[in-house]
Short mmCIF file of C-alpha atoms in Angstrom, two decimals:
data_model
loop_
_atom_site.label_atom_id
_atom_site.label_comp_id
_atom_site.label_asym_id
_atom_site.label_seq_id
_atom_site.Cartn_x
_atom_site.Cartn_y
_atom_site.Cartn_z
CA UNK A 12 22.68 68.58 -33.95
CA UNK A 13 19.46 67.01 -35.44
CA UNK A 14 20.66 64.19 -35.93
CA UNK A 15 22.32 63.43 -32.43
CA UNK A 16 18.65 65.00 -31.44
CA UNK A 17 16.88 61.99 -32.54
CA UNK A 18 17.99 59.28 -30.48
CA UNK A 19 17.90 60.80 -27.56
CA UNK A 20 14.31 60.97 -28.08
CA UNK A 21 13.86 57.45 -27.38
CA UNK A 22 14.98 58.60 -23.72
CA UNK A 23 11.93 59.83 -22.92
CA UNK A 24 9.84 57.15 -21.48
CA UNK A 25 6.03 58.39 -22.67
CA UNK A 26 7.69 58.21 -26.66
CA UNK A 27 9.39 54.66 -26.32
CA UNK A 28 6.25 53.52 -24.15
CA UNK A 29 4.08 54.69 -27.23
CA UNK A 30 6.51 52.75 -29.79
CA UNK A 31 6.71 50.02 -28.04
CA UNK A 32 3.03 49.36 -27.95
CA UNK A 33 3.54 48.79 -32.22
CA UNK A 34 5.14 45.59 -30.97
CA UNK A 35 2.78 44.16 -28.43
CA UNK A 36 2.22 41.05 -30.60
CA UNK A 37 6.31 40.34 -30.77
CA UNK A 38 7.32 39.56 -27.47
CA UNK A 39 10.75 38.45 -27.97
CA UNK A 40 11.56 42.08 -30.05
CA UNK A 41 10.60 43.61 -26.16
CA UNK A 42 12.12 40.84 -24.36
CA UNK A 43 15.11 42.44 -26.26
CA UNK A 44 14.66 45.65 -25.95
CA UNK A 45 14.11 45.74 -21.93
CA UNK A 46 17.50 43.99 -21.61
CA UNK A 47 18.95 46.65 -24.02
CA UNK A 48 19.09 49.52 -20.89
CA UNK A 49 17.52 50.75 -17.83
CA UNK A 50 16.01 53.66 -19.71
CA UNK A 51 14.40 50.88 -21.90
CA UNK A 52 13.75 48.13 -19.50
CA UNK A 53 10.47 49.79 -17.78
CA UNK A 54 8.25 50.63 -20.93
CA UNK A 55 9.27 47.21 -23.00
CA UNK A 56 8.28 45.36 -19.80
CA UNK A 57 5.33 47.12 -18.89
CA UNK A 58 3.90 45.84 -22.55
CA UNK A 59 5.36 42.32 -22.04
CA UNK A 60 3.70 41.74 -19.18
CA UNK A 61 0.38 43.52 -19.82
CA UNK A 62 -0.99 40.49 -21.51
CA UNK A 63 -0.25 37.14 -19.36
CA UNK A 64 -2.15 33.87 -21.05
CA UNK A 65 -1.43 31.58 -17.67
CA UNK A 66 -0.77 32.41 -14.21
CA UNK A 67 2.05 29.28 -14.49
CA UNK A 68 4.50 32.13 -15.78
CA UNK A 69 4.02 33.80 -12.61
CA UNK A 70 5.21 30.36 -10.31
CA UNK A 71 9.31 30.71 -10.91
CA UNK A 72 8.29 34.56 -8.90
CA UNK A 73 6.82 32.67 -5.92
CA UNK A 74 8.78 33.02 -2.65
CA UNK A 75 10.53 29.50 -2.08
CA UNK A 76 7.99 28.04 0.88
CA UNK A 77 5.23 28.85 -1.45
CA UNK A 78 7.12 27.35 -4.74
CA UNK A 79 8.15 24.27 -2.49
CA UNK A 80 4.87 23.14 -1.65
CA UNK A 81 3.74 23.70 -5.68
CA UNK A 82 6.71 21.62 -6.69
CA UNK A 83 5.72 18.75 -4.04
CA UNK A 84 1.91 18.74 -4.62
CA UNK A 85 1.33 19.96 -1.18
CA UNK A 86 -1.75 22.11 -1.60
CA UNK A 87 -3.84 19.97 0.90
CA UNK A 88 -6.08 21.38 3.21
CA UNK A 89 -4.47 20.07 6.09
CA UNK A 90 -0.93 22.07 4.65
CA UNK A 91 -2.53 25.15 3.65
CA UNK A 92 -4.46 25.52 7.10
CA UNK A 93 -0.98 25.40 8.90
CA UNK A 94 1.03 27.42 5.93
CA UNK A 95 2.76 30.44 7.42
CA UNK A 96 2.54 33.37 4.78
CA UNK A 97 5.92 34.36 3.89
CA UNK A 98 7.01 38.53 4.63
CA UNK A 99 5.91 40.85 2.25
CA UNK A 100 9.86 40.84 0.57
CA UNK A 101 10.00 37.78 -0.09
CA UNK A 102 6.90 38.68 -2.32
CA UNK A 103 8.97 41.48 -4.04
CA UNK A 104 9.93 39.49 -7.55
CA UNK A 105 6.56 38.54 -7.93
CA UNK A 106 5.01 41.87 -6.91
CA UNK A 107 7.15 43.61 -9.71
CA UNK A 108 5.62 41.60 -12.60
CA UNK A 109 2.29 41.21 -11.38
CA UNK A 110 1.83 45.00 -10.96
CA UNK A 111 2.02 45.49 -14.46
CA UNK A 112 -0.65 42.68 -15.67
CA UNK A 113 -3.69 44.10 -17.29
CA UNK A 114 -5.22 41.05 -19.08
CA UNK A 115 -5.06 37.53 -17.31
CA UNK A 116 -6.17 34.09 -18.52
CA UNK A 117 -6.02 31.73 -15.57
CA UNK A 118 -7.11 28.10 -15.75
CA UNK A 119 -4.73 26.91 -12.81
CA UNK A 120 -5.70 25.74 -9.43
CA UNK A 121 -1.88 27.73 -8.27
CA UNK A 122 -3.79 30.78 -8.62
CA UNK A 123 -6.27 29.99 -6.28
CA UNK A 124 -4.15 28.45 -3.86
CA UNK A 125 -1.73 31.58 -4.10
CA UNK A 126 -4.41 33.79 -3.37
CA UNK A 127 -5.47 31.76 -0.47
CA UNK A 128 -2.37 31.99 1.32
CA UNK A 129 -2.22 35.61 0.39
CA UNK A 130 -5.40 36.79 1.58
CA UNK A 131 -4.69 40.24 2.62
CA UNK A 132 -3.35 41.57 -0.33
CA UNK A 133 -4.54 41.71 -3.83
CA UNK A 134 -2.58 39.50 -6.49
CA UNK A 135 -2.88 41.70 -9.79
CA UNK A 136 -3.43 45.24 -8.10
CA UNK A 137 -3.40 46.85 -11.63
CA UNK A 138 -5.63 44.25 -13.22
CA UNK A 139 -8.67 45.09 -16.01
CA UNK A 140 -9.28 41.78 -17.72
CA UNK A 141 -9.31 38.23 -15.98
CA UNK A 142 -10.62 34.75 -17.75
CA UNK A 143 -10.84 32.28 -14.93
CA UNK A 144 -11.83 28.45 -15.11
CA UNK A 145 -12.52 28.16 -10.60
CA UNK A 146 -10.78 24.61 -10.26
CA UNK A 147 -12.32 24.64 -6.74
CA UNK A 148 -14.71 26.30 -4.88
CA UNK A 149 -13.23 29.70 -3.51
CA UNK A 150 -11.50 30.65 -0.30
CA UNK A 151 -14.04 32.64 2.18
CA UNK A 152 -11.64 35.24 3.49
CA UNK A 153 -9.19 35.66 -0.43
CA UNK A 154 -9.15 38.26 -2.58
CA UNK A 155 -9.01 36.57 -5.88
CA UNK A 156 -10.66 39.66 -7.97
CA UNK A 157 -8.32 43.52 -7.99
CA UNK A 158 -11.05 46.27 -7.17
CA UNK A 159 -9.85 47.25 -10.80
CA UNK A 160 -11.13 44.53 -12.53
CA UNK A 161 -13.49 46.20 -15.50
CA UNK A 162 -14.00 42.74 -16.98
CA UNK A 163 -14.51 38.95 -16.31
CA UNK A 164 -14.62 35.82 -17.65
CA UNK A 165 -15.66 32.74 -14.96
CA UNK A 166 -16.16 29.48 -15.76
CA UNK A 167 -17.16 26.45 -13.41
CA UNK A 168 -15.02 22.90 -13.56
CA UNK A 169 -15.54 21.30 -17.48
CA UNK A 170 -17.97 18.29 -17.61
CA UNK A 171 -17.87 17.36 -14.54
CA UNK A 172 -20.61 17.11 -11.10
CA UNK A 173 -20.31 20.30 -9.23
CA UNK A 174 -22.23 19.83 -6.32
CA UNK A 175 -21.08 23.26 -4.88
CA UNK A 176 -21.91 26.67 -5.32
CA UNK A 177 -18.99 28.05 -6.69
CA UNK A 178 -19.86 30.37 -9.62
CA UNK A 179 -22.33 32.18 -7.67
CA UNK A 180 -19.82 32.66 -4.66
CA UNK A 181 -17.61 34.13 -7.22
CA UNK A 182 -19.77 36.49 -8.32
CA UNK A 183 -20.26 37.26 -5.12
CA UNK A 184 -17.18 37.72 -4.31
CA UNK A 185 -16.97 40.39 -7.28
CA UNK A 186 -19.57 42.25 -6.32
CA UNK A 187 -17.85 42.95 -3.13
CA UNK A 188 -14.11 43.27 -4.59
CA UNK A 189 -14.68 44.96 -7.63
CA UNK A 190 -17.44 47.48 -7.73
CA UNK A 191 -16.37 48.66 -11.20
CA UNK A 192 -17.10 45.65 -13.40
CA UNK A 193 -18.67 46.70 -16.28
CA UNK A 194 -18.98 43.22 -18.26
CA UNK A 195 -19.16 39.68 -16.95
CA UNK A 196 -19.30 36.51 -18.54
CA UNK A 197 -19.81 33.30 -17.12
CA UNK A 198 -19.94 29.72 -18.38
CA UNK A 199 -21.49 26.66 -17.62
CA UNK A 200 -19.55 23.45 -18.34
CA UNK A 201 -20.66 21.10 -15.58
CA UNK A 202 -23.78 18.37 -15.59
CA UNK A 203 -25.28 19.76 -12.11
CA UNK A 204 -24.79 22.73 -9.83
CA UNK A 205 -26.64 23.28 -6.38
CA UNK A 206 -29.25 26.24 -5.94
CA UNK A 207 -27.31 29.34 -4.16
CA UNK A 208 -29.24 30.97 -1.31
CA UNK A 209 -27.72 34.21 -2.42
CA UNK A 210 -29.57 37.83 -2.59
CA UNK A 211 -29.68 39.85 -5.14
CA UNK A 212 -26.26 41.68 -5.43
CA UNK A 213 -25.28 45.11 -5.82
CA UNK A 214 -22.95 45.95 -9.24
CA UNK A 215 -23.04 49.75 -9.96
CA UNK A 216 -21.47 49.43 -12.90
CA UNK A 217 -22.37 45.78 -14.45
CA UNK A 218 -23.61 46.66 -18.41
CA UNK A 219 -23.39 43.75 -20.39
CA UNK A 220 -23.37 40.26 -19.45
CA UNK A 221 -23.14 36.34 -21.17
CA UNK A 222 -24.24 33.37 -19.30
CA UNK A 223 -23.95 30.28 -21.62
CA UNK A 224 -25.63 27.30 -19.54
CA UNK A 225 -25.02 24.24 -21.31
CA UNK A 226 -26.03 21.79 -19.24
CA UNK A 227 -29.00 22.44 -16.81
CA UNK A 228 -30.89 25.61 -16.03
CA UNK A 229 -30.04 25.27 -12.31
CA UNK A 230 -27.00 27.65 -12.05
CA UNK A 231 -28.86 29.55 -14.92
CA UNK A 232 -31.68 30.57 -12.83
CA UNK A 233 -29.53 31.29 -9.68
CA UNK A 234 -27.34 33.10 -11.93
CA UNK A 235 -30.29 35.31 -12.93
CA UNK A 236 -31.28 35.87 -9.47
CA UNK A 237 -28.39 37.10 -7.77
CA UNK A 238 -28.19 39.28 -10.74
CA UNK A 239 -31.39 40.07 -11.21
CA UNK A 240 -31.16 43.92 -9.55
CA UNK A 241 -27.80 44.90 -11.99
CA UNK A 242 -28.35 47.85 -14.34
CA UNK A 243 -27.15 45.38 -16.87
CA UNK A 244 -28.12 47.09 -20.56
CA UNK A 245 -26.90 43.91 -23.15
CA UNK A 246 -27.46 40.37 -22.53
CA UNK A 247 -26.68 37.01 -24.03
CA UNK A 248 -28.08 33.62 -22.54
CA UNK A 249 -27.14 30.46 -24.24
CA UNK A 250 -30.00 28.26 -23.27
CA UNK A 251 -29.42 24.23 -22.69
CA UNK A 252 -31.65 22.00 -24.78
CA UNK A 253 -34.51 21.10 -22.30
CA UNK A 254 -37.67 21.74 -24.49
CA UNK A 255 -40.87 22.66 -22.05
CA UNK A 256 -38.50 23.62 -18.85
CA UNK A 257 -40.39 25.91 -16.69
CA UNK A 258 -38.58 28.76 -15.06
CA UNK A 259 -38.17 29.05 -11.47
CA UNK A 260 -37.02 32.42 -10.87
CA UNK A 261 -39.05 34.04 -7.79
CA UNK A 262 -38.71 38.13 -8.96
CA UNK A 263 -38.65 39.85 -12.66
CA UNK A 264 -35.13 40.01 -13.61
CA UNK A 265 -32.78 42.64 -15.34
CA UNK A 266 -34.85 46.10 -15.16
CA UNK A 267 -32.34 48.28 -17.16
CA UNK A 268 -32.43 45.62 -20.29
CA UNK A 269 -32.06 47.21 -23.57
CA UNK A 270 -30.48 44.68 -25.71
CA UNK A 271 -31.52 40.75 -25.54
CA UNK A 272 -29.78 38.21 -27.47
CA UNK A 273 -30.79 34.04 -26.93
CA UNK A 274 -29.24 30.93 -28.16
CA UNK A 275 -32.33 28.00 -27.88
CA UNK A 276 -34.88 27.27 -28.90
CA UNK A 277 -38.11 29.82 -28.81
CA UNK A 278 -40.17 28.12 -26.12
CA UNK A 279 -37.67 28.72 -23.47
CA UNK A 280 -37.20 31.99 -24.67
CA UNK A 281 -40.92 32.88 -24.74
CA UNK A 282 -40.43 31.73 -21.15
CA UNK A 283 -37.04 34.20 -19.88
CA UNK A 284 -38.96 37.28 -21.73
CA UNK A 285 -41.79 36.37 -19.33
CA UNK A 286 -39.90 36.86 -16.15
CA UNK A 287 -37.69 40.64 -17.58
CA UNK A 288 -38.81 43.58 -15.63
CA UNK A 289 -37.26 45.84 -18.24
CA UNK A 290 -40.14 47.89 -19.88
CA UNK A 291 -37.82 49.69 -22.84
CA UNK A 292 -36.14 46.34 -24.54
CA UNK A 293 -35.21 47.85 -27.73
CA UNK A 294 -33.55 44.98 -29.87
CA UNK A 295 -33.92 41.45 -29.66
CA UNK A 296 -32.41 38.53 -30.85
CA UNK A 297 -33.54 34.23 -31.12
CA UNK A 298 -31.15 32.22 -32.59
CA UNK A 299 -32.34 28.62 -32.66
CA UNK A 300 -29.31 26.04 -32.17
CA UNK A 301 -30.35 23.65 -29.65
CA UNK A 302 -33.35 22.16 -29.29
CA UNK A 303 -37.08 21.09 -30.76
CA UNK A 304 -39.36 23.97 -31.77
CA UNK A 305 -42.24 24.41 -33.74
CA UNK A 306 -44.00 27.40 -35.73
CA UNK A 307 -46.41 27.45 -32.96
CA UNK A 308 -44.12 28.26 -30.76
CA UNK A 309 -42.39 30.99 -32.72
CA UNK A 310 -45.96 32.20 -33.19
CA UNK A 311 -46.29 32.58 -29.07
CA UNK A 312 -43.18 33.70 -29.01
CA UNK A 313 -43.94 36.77 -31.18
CA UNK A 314 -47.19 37.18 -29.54
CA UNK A 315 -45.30 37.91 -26.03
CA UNK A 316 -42.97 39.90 -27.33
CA UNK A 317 -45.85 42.25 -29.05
CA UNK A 318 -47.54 42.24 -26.48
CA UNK A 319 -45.02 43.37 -24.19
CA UNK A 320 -42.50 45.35 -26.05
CA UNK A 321 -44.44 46.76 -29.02
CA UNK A 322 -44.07 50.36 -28.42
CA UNK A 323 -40.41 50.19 -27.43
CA UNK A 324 -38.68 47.35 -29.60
CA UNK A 325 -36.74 48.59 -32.79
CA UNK A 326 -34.91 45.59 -34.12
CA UNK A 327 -35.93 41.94 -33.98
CA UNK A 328 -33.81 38.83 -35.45
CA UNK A 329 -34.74 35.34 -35.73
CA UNK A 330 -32.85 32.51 -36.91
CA UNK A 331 -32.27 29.00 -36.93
CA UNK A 332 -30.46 26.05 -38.04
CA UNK A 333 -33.02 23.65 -36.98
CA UNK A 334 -35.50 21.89 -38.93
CA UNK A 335 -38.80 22.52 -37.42
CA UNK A 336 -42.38 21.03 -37.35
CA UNK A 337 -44.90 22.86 -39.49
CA UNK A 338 -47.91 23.22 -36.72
CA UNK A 339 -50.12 25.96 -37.98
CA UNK A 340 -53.36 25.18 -40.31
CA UNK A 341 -53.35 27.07 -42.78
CA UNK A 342 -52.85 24.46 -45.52
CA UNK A 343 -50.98 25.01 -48.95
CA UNK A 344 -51.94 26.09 -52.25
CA UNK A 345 -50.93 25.55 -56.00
CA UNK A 346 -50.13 29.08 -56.48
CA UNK A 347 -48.38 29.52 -52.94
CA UNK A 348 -46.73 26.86 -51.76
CA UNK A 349 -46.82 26.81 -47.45
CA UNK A 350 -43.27 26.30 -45.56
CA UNK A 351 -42.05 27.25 -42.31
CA UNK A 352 -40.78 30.48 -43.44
CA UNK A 353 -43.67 31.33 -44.77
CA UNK A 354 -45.63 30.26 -41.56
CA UNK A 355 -43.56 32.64 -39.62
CA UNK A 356 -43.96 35.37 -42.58
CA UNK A 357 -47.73 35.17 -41.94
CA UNK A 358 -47.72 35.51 -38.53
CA UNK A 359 -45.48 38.32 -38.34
CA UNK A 360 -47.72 40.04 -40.95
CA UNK A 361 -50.69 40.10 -38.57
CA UNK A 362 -48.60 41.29 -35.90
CA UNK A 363 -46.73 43.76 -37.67
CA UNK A 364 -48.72 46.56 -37.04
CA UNK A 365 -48.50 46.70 -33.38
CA UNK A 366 -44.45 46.86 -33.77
CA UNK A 367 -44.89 50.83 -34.49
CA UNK A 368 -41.62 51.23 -33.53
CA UNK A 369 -39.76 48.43 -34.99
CA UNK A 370 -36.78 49.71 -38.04
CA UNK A 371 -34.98 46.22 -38.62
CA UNK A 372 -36.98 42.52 -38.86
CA UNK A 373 -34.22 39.97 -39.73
CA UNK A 374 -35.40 36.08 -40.59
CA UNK A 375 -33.47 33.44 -41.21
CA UNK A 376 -35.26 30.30 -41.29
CA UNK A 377 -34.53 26.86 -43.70
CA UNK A 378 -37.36 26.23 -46.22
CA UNK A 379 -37.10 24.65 -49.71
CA UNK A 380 -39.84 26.49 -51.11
CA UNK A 381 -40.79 30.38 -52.43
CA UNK A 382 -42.22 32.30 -49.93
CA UNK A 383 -44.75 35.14 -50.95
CA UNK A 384 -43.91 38.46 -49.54
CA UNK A 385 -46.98 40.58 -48.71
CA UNK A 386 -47.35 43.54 -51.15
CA UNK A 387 -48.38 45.96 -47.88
CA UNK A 388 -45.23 45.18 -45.87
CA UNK A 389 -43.07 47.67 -47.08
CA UNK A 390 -41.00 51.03 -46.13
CA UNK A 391 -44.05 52.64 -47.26
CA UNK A 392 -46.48 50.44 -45.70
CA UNK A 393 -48.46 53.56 -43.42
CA UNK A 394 -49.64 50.32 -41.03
CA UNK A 395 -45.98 50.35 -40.19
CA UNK A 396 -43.96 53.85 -41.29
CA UNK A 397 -40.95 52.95 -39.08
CA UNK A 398 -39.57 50.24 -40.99
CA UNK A 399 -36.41 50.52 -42.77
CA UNK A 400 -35.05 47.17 -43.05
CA UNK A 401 -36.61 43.85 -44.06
CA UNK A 402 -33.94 41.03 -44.08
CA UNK A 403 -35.08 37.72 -45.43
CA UNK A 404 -32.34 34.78 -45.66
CA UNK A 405 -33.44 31.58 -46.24
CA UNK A 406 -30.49 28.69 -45.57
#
C-alpha cells in the first residue's frame, strides 16, 4: 500500500506546486510536465509563467483585431483613437497566462499600446516585479502598473532627445496605481528631459530607491522632487559628470533617509547632502567614478557631512577610481611622504572626533606612496570609543 501511496501524492496540488518550484530555471522539464495531465498542468504552469523576460511572448494571446494591427504596423494615433476594444472573451487566452505573471521585463512599445486599448482593466493583475524601458510617453487614462506591483524598474528611451516628461508621468502614474511599491528604480539614458510641473507624490510604502542619471541632472532633480515627501529609507543616485552643477531643487528632499549611497564625484555630492531633510542618516557611501575632484573637495565634503550628521552617522565609505589633484598645503616630508590618501587621512583625523557615533570608516583611494596611520586613531582611541572598523585599501 506504501508504495501505491506515493504517487498519488503528487495529486495534491500544494506538494507538486512545491516540487515544481526545484525546476524554475528548466522550463522545458515544466513545459513537459503541464502537458503530462490536468492534475499537473496548473502548478507546472503557474511556475512557467511566473517569470516572463518580454511581453512579445504574450502577442500570439492577443485577440485577432488587436494582433492584426501589431502584425501590420498599425499602432498610429489616428488607428488607435478609432480602435474598438474587443469583448472581454476574446481576452480570455491572454487573461489565463497573464494572471499568473509575477516578474515582467518589458522593453516593447506592444505593451504600451496593449494597455492603451485596454484601459479599464489591468494587464498583469497578479504582478510583483516589472522592468520597463517607456518607448513613448504614456497613455493619460491606461493602467500600465497592477495595484500589486511591490517593485519597479523604469527606464526612459536609450540615447536619445526626450523632450517629454515621461518618467515622471510614470511615476506618477504609480503612485496612483500601485500604492504598495516598496522599491523603485529608475534610469536615465537620454541627452535631455523637460522639467515636470509635478507635486510631490504620495507612496506609503516606497523604501528604497536608485535613480542613475547619466546624462543631465534635469530629470534628476525633478525626479527628486516629486519624490521628495516618500518615506524612502535606502538610496542610490548615480550622478552625471558635470563638475560645479548647482542644484535646483526648491524643498529638502527624502526625510526618512537612513542609508545614502552616490556614484560621482564629491562636489556634487557635498551638494545633494545639502538639500536631505533626513536628520538620522546613519551610513553613507561616495564612490568616485565620473568626474574631476580634488582633496579639497573631499575635505568639504567631510566637513558637511560632520557637521550635519555627526551624532547620527555609523558607517562612512569613500572610494574612487579617479586620479585626483592634490590641493591641500601641507607639503611633504623625507620621513612621510604626502599623497592623496594621506591628504584625506589627515583630514579625517581632525574630524574624527566629532563622528562619536561612527563604527565603520572605509577608504579606498589610489596613491603610490606609504601613508602614516595616526597612533591615536584606534578602537581604543577614548576621542572616538565607537569605532570598530578601520578599512584602508589603497588601489
Amino acid at each position: 500500500m506504501a508504495q501505491l501511496a506515493s504517487p498519488h501524492a503528487l495529486y495534491i496540488s500544494e506538494i507538486f506546486f512545491a516540487i515544481s518550484h526545484y525546476l524554475e530555471d528548466d522550463r522545458k522539464a515544466l513545459a513537459r510536465l503541464a502537458r503530462c495531465c490536468h492534475a499537473f498542468s496548473e502548478p507546472a504552469l503557474s511556475i512557467l509563467w511566473s517569470s516572463v523576460q518580454s511581453f512579445s511572448q504574450f502577442i500570439p494571446l492577443l485577440p485577432p483585431t488587436v494582433k492584426f494591427l501589431w502584425d501590420h504596423g498599425q499602432f498610429d494615433e489616428v488607428t488607435l483613437l478609432q480602435f474598438q476594444c474587443p469583448p472581454e472573451e476574446e481576452w480570455r487566452v491572454f487573461d489565463s497566462y497573464a494572471r499568473r505573471v509575477r516578474k515582467l521585463y518589458s522593453g516593447s512599445r506592444c505593451h504600451q499600446i496593449v494597455a492603451r486599448i485596454r484601459s479599464g482593466t489591468t494587464l498583469f493583475p497578479l504582478l510583483q516585479s516589472l522592468s520597463l524601458q517607456l518607448v513613448e510617453p504614456l497613455y493619460t487614462q491606461g493602467k500600465l502598473f497592477s495595484d500589486s506591483i511591490r517593485s519597479l524598474k523604469i527606464s526612459g528611451p536609450a540615447y536619445v532627445h526626450c523632450k517629454d516628461d515621461r518618467v515622471q508621468m510614470a511615476v506618477a502614474h504609480l503612485a496612483r496605481d500601485a500604492p504598495l511599491v516598496e522599491h523603485l528604480h529608475i534610469e536615465d539614458y537620454t541627452y535631455s528631459a523637460v522639467q515636470s510641473s509635478l507635486s510631490p507624490l504620495h507612496f506609503a510604502h516606497l523604501r528604497t530607491v536608485e535613480i542613475s542619471a547619466f546624462f543631465g541632472y534635469t530629470l534628476l532633480q525633478s525626479l527628486c522632487h516629486i519624490l521628495s515627501q516618500a518615506p524612502v529609507t535606502r538610496l542610490k543616485l548615480e550622478l552625471p559628470p558635470l563638475p560645479n552643477k548647482e542644484w535646483n531643487i526648491s524643498i529638502p528632499v527624502f526625510p526618512a533617509l537612513k542609508s545614502l549611497q552616490i556614484c560621482g564625484n564629491p562636489a556634487s555630492a557635498e551638494q545633494f547632502i545639502f538639500y536631505l531633510a533626513s536628520k538620522g542618516l546613519q551610513e553613507l557611501s561616495v564612490h568616485h567614478t565620473r568626474g574631476s575632484a580634488s582633496a579639497a573637495d573631499y575635505h568639504q565634503l567631510l566637513l558637511h557631512v560632520a557637521d550635519k550628521y555627526s551624532n547620527t552617522l555609523r558607517q562612512l565609505s569613500l572610494s574612487t577610481l579617479q586620479q585626483i589633484s592634490l590641493s591641500l598645503t601641507q607639503p611633504p616630508t623625507t620621513n612621510y611622504p604626502y599623497d592623496i590618501s594621506q591628504a584625506l587621512l589627515d583630514t579625517f583625523y581632525a574630524l574624527a572626533p566629532r563622528f562619536n557615533r561612527l563604527e565603520t570608516f572605509h577608504l579606498s583611494l589610489p596613491h603610490n606612496r606609504h601613508v602614516h596611520l595616526a597612533p591615536e586613531l584606534t578602537s581604543e582611541s577614548p576621542t572616538w570609543p565607537s569605532l570598530k572598523l578601520l578599512d584602508l585599501e589603497a588601489t
